[in-house]
Amino acid sequence: MAEALEGVPAPRRNADAVLSGTLEASRSAWPGDPVALLLVEDDPGDALLVEELLADSGISAALSWARSLADARRVLAEQGVPGCILLDLHLPDAHGLDAVTQLLAAAPGAAVVVLTGLAEEASGLAAVAAGAQDYLVKGQLEPQLFGRAVRYAAQRKQVEQAAAALQVERVRAQENSRLERGLLPVPLLRGDGFEVVSRYRPGRAQALLGGDFYDVVETADGTVHAVVGDVSGHGPAEAALGVCLRVAWRSFVLAGSSGSTLMELLEQILVAERDGEQLFATLTSLSFTPDRRRVRVVRAGHPGMLQRVGGDVEWVEPPGGPALGLLPGLAHWPQEELPLPPGAGLALFTDGLFEGHTGRGRERLGERGLLALARKAAGLASDLFVDTLISDAEAAAAGHGGLADDVALVHLGWKQTDS
């Protein structure tokens, strides 16, 4: 331990000199042994005893010494959290359980072993109940017992942290599952005359859920409405905003909204619910007319779509307006009506499908590359077409770790009848 010794009596100066620096002990017998220890003890004699016990225990570790809780905080700030902290319960600035709770708050990642007197075993048990990993009685210390206590305390802390991390991951997975159900609902169709094939694929490094969403509903007049959207960014806030927009879209559509009015309402929802002005959303909303001959399209900053007719695929990108949230209250989104050939299918997707990098450089697959992949799979049935398109896009980006962003892909179309 490096600290100023001026004004400290000679015995304490000697103790500091002995304890400073890294101890050159024999190689640790356990791979999981702590590499650093912190002793929080105001008595130089007890400090020397701990150093000797450590040297004879077979644990190779650097030992630092703090005489008070304030000194301990300084050492933690300078050197980081050690694998194990040895804590005396009688310090100049903290006593008993108060010392334990303050130290645990200052170093929550460290294992704590409490040092007690012969008549204080109850205090040691209380310290363990308060969060310490173990306690040792000063008058009963010997190297083997000391080494075992330090090793077990460090390993118990590691197990405790691993269990806590696992619980956090479980909660996160459950929350992601709930958000996914909100982002990716079951289509609301009144009959079996319309086909919906949908897929969602998380990006390669997305521990956090993205804001990609889709929905399909059929209104009482027989019109089938569909939407695919993407909230910028990743994380629970973005995913929750995606859920909010998807639910709002379904509600507005069922209430009769369409075209630019629908986009204006959704933008109002986005602006009211987003965490910051930097968040925006792109989406494409479709309405398949009951006569099965036309489809109305409204685009808000979203990519185009793929139209499949027979064995051919074309890129379709009708005029549209800006992404929701970029120009609140100022934008307009035109509604375009396109002819829908018999047996035609439309594939809507988020930009993660074609933004993956390919080849030796950093080129994106892009719209042209995606269209080329789609044309190779044009003759497949709808479900195979969708799966093949995603797998081929992933294969194209395999050299760069796969698709970096989330992908939502929905294939839509009227089922052909025999008549």
XYZ file of C-alpha atoms in Angstrom:
419
model
C 0.000 0.000 0.000
C 1.383 3.374 -0.964
C 0.415 6.061 1.564
C 2.132 8.881 3.482
C 3.535 7.778 6.855
C 4.579 11.108 8.321
C 3.419 11.618 11.881
C 2.729 7.915 12.379
C 4.502 6.180 15.315
C 7.478 3.929 14.473
C 5.640 0.583 14.936
C 2.956 1.679 12.526
C 5.557 2.947 10.010
C 7.226 -0.478 10.146
C 3.902 -2.213 9.611
C 3.119 -0.036 6.576
C 6.558 -0.742 5.113
C 6.073 -4.476 5.451
C 2.566 -4.456 3.976
C 3.224 -2.105 1.033
C 3.428 -3.480 -2.493
C 2.638 -6.884 -3.919
C 3.443 -9.929 -1.848
C 5.771 -12.418 -3.569
C 4.006 -15.563 -2.450
C 3.972 -18.962 -4.040
C 1.713 -19.493 -7.028
C -1.951 -19.741 -6.072
C -3.194 -23.281 -5.752
C -6.684 -22.307 -6.974
C -7.267 -20.555 -10.313
C -10.199 -18.672 -8.764
C -8.185 -17.149 -5.921
C -8.499 -13.353 -5.558
C -5.524 -11.478 -6.993
C -5.943 -8.537 -4.622
C -7.007 -8.188 -0.991
C -7.856 -5.113 1.044
C -7.441 -5.160 4.825
C -9.473 -2.522 6.678
C -7.928 -2.596 10.174
C -6.676 0.173 12.484
C -4.371 -2.035 14.603
C -0.814 -2.434 13.113
C -0.252 -5.645 15.085
C -3.348 -7.296 13.651
C -2.353 -6.044 10.208
C 1.039 -7.773 10.470
C -0.688 -10.943 11.640
C -2.939 -10.927 8.571
C 0.067 -10.448 6.298
C 1.807 -13.471 7.837
C -1.347 -15.578 7.566
C -1.684 -14.635 3.920
C 1.958 -15.518 3.201
C 1.507 -18.964 4.804
C -1.902 -19.657 3.264
C -0.621 -20.332 -0.264
C -2.738 -17.532 -1.760
C -0.757 -15.253 -4.047
C -2.370 -11.834 -3.791
C -1.472 -8.167 -3.448
C -2.414 -6.863 -0.005
C -3.411 -3.251 0.637
C -4.060 -1.807 4.089
C -6.549 0.872 5.073
C -6.787 2.073 8.682
C -10.324 3.431 8.399
C -13.410 3.309 6.243
C -12.429 6.635 4.702
C -8.990 5.184 3.828
C -10.725 2.135 2.358
C -12.837 4.313 0.071
C -9.701 6.093 -1.128
C -7.932 2.791 -1.859
C -10.990 1.507 -3.724
C -11.099 4.666 -5.814
C -7.397 4.419 -6.661
C -6.959 0.659 -7.106
C -10.431 -0.628 -7.932
C -12.486 -3.286 -6.162
C -10.381 -6.237 -4.896
C -11.452 -9.854 -4.891
C -11.862 -9.902 -1.116
C -11.980 -7.339 1.699
C -11.026 -8.214 5.293
C -12.948 -5.886 7.596
C -12.453 -5.175 11.283
C -15.699 -4.181 12.984
C -14.065 -1.537 15.214
C -12.753 1.299 13.065
C -12.166 4.955 14.003
C -15.027 6.074 11.747
C -17.406 3.076 11.709
C -18.440 0.285 14.075
C -20.281 -3.035 13.858
C -22.936 -3.552 11.203
C -22.676 0.093 10.162
C -19.125 -0.609 8.953
C -20.355 -3.651 7.011
C -23.227 -1.862 5.288
C -21.093 1.164 4.379
C -18.339 -1.019 2.943
C -20.784 -3.150 0.953
C -22.236 0.038 -0.501
C -18.756 1.277 -1.435
C -17.640 -2.066 -2.958
C -20.704 -4.152 -3.890
C -18.632 -6.405 -6.134
C -16.171 -7.546 -3.454
C -16.407 -10.500 -1.096
C -16.265 -9.340 2.527
C -14.836 -11.362 5.422
C -15.367 -9.795 8.834
C -12.698 -9.968 11.578
C -14.135 -10.204 15.091
C -12.854 -10.631 18.623
C -13.182 -13.780 20.724
C -16.332 -12.524 22.425
C -17.962 -11.169 19.260
C -19.062 -14.268 17.370
C -22.663 -13.004 17.404
C -21.470 -9.858 15.643
C -19.822 -12.018 12.994
C -23.042 -13.930 12.372
C -24.973 -10.657 12.163
C -22.443 -9.358 9.629
C -22.977 -12.437 7.441
C -26.729 -11.887 7.650
C -26.130 -8.279 6.556
C -24.273 -9.345 3.402
C -20.726 -10.399 4.359
C -19.582 -13.763 2.990
C -17.903 -15.042 6.203
C -16.324 -14.038 9.510
C -13.092 -14.981 11.284
C -12.288 -14.775 15.005
C -8.914 -13.071 15.488
C -7.836 -15.216 18.396
C -8.459 -18.442 16.475
C -6.714 -17.688 13.195
C -4.297 -20.078 11.494
C -3.110 -20.120 7.851
C -5.218 -23.021 6.574
C -8.448 -21.656 8.070
C -7.618 -18.152 6.862
C -6.874 -19.280 3.291
C -10.001 -21.417 3.115
C -12.210 -18.560 4.376
C -10.792 -16.099 1.834
C -11.100 -18.592 -1.033
C -14.632 -19.664 -0.167
C -15.743 -16.074 0.359
C -14.407 -15.025 -3.053
C -16.039 -17.984 -4.776
C -19.368 -17.492 -2.981
C -19.357 -13.873 -4.129
C -18.706 -14.978 -7.706
C -21.594 -17.458 -7.517
C -23.829 -14.773 -5.999
C -22.980 -12.322 -8.789
C -23.482 -14.980 -11.466
C -26.887 -15.861 -9.993
C -27.868 -12.183 -9.881
C -26.757 -11.699 -13.493
C -28.726 -14.777 -14.533
C -31.831 -13.422 -12.827
C -31.401 -10.087 -14.601
C -31.120 -11.923 -17.931
C -34.248 -13.930 -17.137
C -36.196 -10.780 -16.336
C -34.857 -9.117 -19.483
C -35.816 -12.144 -21.564
C -39.331 -12.117 -20.092
C -39.674 -8.405 -20.763
C -38.369 -8.838 -24.317
C -40.866 -11.641 -24.815
C -43.717 -9.394 -23.692
C -42.508 -6.588 -25.950
C -42.116 -8.978 -28.882
C -45.712 -10.107 -28.464
C -46.716 -6.446 -28.626
C -44.543 -5.740 -31.667
C -45.435 -8.932 -33.543
C -49.136 -9.672 -33.028
C -51.411 -12.310 -34.497
C -53.122 -10.949 -37.649
C -56.761 -9.997 -37.151
C -58.503 -11.483 -40.212
C -62.199 -12.260 -40.666
C -61.746 -15.163 -43.086
C -59.158 -17.377 -44.726
C -59.003 -15.654 -48.116
C -55.898 -13.601 -47.336
C -52.392 -15.001 -46.795
C -49.930 -13.547 -44.289
C -46.421 -14.957 -43.914
C -44.385 -13.084 -41.305
C -40.906 -13.476 -39.852
C -38.877 -11.594 -37.264
C -35.121 -12.041 -36.920
C -33.071 -10.206 -34.255
C -29.737 -8.717 -35.266
C -26.491 -10.497 -34.449
C -25.616 -8.494 -31.337
C -29.000 -7.387 -30.122
C -29.275 -8.274 -26.474
C -31.676 -5.356 -26.546
C -34.895 -5.623 -28.487
C -35.342 -3.270 -31.426
C -38.387 -1.276 -32.450
C -39.358 -3.214 -35.613
C -43.078 -4.008 -35.765
C -45.854 -5.158 -38.062
C -49.581 -5.762 -37.953
C -52.417 -6.962 -40.212
C -56.133 -6.325 -39.650
C -59.269 -6.731 -41.763
C -62.073 -4.188 -41.375
C -65.783 -4.882 -41.682
C -65.888 -3.793 -45.344
C -63.426 -6.555 -46.299
C -60.391 -4.294 -46.699
C -57.182 -5.844 -45.381
C -54.790 -3.323 -43.826
C -51.130 -4.008 -43.075
C -48.237 -2.051 -41.643
C -44.502 -2.540 -41.201
C -42.533 -0.014 -39.157
C -39.194 0.608 -37.515
C -38.403 2.892 -34.580
C -34.851 4.248 -34.700
C -32.438 2.776 -32.164
C -32.530 -0.270 -29.894
C -33.599 -0.804 -26.322
C -36.696 -1.079 -24.153
C -37.764 2.535 -24.769
C -37.637 2.073 -28.541
C -39.382 -1.293 -28.353
C -42.101 0.146 -26.118
C -42.587 3.011 -28.566
C -42.887 0.473 -31.380
C -45.596 -1.363 -29.432
C -47.379 1.934 -28.825
C -47.333 2.834 -32.535
C -48.497 -0.609 -33.587
C -51.438 -0.596 -31.182
C -52.305 2.969 -32.182
C -52.168 2.028 -35.894
C -54.573 -0.861 -35.343
C -56.944 1.325 -33.311
C -56.947 4.163 -35.852
C -57.441 1.782 -38.794
C -60.359 0.036 -37.109
C -61.832 3.486 -36.406
C -61.699 4.328 -40.118
C -58.549 6.469 -40.436
C -56.400 6.192 -43.546
C -53.918 8.053 -45.728
C -52.202 11.188 -44.506
C -54.677 11.536 -41.619
C -53.525 8.174 -40.273
C -49.872 9.247 -40.469
C -50.636 12.549 -38.719
C -52.308 10.727 -35.847
C -49.423 8.271 -35.513
C -46.908 11.112 -35.509
C -48.801 12.809 -32.697
C -48.580 9.593 -30.699
C -44.841 9.260 -31.408
C -44.050 12.844 -30.413
C -46.057 12.499 -27.204
C -44.502 9.174 -26.194
C -40.854 9.379 -27.297
C -38.037 10.015 -24.814
C -36.221 12.560 -26.977
C -36.471 14.500 -30.214
C -33.856 12.244 -31.818
C -36.275 9.310 -31.977
C -38.239 8.830 -35.185
C -40.054 6.004 -36.942
C -40.419 4.862 -40.530
C -43.382 2.814 -41.723
C -45.405 1.672 -44.704
C -49.157 1.176 -44.400
C -51.149 -0.761 -47.019
C -54.855 -1.252 -47.702
C -55.863 -4.168 -49.951
C -59.290 -3.326 -51.414
C -62.059 -5.924 -51.206
C -62.223 -6.198 -55.020
C -58.667 -7.647 -54.854
C -57.544 -5.433 -57.725
C -55.936 -2.503 -55.958
C -53.754 -1.635 -53.004
C -53.431 1.781 -51.396
C -49.978 2.677 -50.067
C -48.817 5.331 -47.591
C -45.076 5.573 -46.877
C -43.371 7.536 -44.110
C -39.644 7.420 -44.813
C -39.737 3.627 -45.143
C -37.991 1.514 -47.830
C -39.904 0.274 -50.850
C -41.375 -3.207 -51.167
C -41.118 -6.274 -53.380
C -43.992 -7.242 -55.680
C -44.155 -10.858 -56.802
C -46.223 -11.808 -59.829
C -45.793 -15.324 -61.163
C -42.078 -15.947 -61.431
C -41.073 -12.276 -61.464
C -40.179 -9.827 -58.706
C -40.077 -6.026 -58.973
C -39.030 -3.291 -56.571
C -41.988 -0.972 -55.905
C -41.444 2.391 -54.213
C -44.397 4.782 -54.503
C -44.007 8.443 -53.495
C -44.132 9.070 -49.764
C -43.422 11.526 -47.002
C -40.722 11.836 -44.323
C -40.301 9.575 -41.323
C -42.641 10.238 -38.422
C -41.175 12.669 -35.913
C -38.706 14.430 -38.224
C -40.987 17.393 -39.038
C -43.765 17.272 -36.445
C -46.909 18.984 -37.675
C -45.383 20.027 -41.013
C -45.222 16.864 -43.121
C -47.711 15.390 -45.590
C -47.939 11.778 -46.672
C -49.634 11.127 -50.036
C -51.677 7.975 -50.510
C -50.923 6.153 -53.763
C -53.211 3.563 -55.320
C -51.484 0.786 -57.259
C -52.998 -1.959 -59.417
C -52.718 -5.422 -57.923
C -52.370 -8.152 -60.564
C -54.129 -11.466 -59.896
C -52.046 -13.708 -57.667
C -49.648 -10.897 -56.780
C -47.918 -10.811 -53.425
C -46.237 -7.879 -51.683
C -43.289 -8.274 -49.317
C -42.793 -5.526 -46.724
C -39.676 -5.421 -44.583
C -37.502 -3.256 -42.357
C -34.133 -1.981 -43.553
C -32.138 -4.511 -41.523
C -32.791 -6.978 -44.343
C -30.599 -5.134 -46.860
C -28.248 -2.985 -44.769
C -25.875 -5.827 -43.894
C -22.336 -5.504 -45.254
C -21.164 -7.923 -47.923
C -17.995 -8.843 -49.845
C -14.447 -7.843 -49.033
C -15.239 -4.169 -48.563
C -17.886 -2.466 -46.499
C -20.526 -2.405 -49.244
C -24.126 -2.895 -48.225
C -26.319 -5.478 -49.846
C -28.665 -2.612 -50.686
C -31.948 -2.555 -52.562
C -30.412 -3.880 -55.778
C -28.732 -6.766 -54.016
C -31.942 -7.639 -52.184
C -33.912 -7.535 -55.442
C -31.395 -9.891 -57.041
C -31.787 -12.347 -54.167
C -35.580 -12.093 -54.397
C -35.579 -12.801 -58.111
C -33.585 -15.977 -57.565
C -36.265 -17.190 -55.131
C -39.228 -15.815 -57.118
C -40.746 -19.198 -58.008
C -40.956 -20.478 -54.432
C -44.083 -20.656 -52.331
C -44.629 -17.633 -50.081
C -43.253 -19.156 -46.870
C -40.198 -20.587 -48.637
C -39.651 -17.294 -50.457
C -39.598 -15.397 -47.153
C -37.284 -17.875 -45.415
C -34.945 -18.063 -48.404
C -34.747 -14.283 -48.710
C -33.730 -13.915 -45.063
C -31.252 -16.805 -45.130
C -29.653 -15.537 -48.372
C -29.326 -12.032 -46.925
C -27.715 -13.519 -43.808
C -25.363 -15.602 -45.954
C -24.360 -12.521 -47.955
C -23.423 -10.751 -44.710
C -21.796 -13.815 -43.112
C -18.279 -12.482 -43.637
C -19.141 -9.494 -41.457
C -20.866 -11.398 -38.673
C -24.349 -11.615 -40.173
C -27.209 -9.141 -40.200
C -26.404 -6.355 -37.766
C -29.932 -4.996 -37.369
C -33.290 -6.555 -36.583
C -35.428 -7.715 -39.511
C -39.217 -7.806 -39.777
C -40.543 -9.281 -43.048
C -44.190 -9.789 -44.013
C -45.453 -11.335 -47.264
C -49.070 -10.412 -48.083
C -51.534 -11.358 -50.762
C -54.978 -12.652 -51.615
C -55.202 -16.391 -51.938
C -56.039 -17.541 -55.444
C -59.332 -19.324 -55.949
C -60.186 -22.024 -58.469
C -62.845 -19.903 -60.145
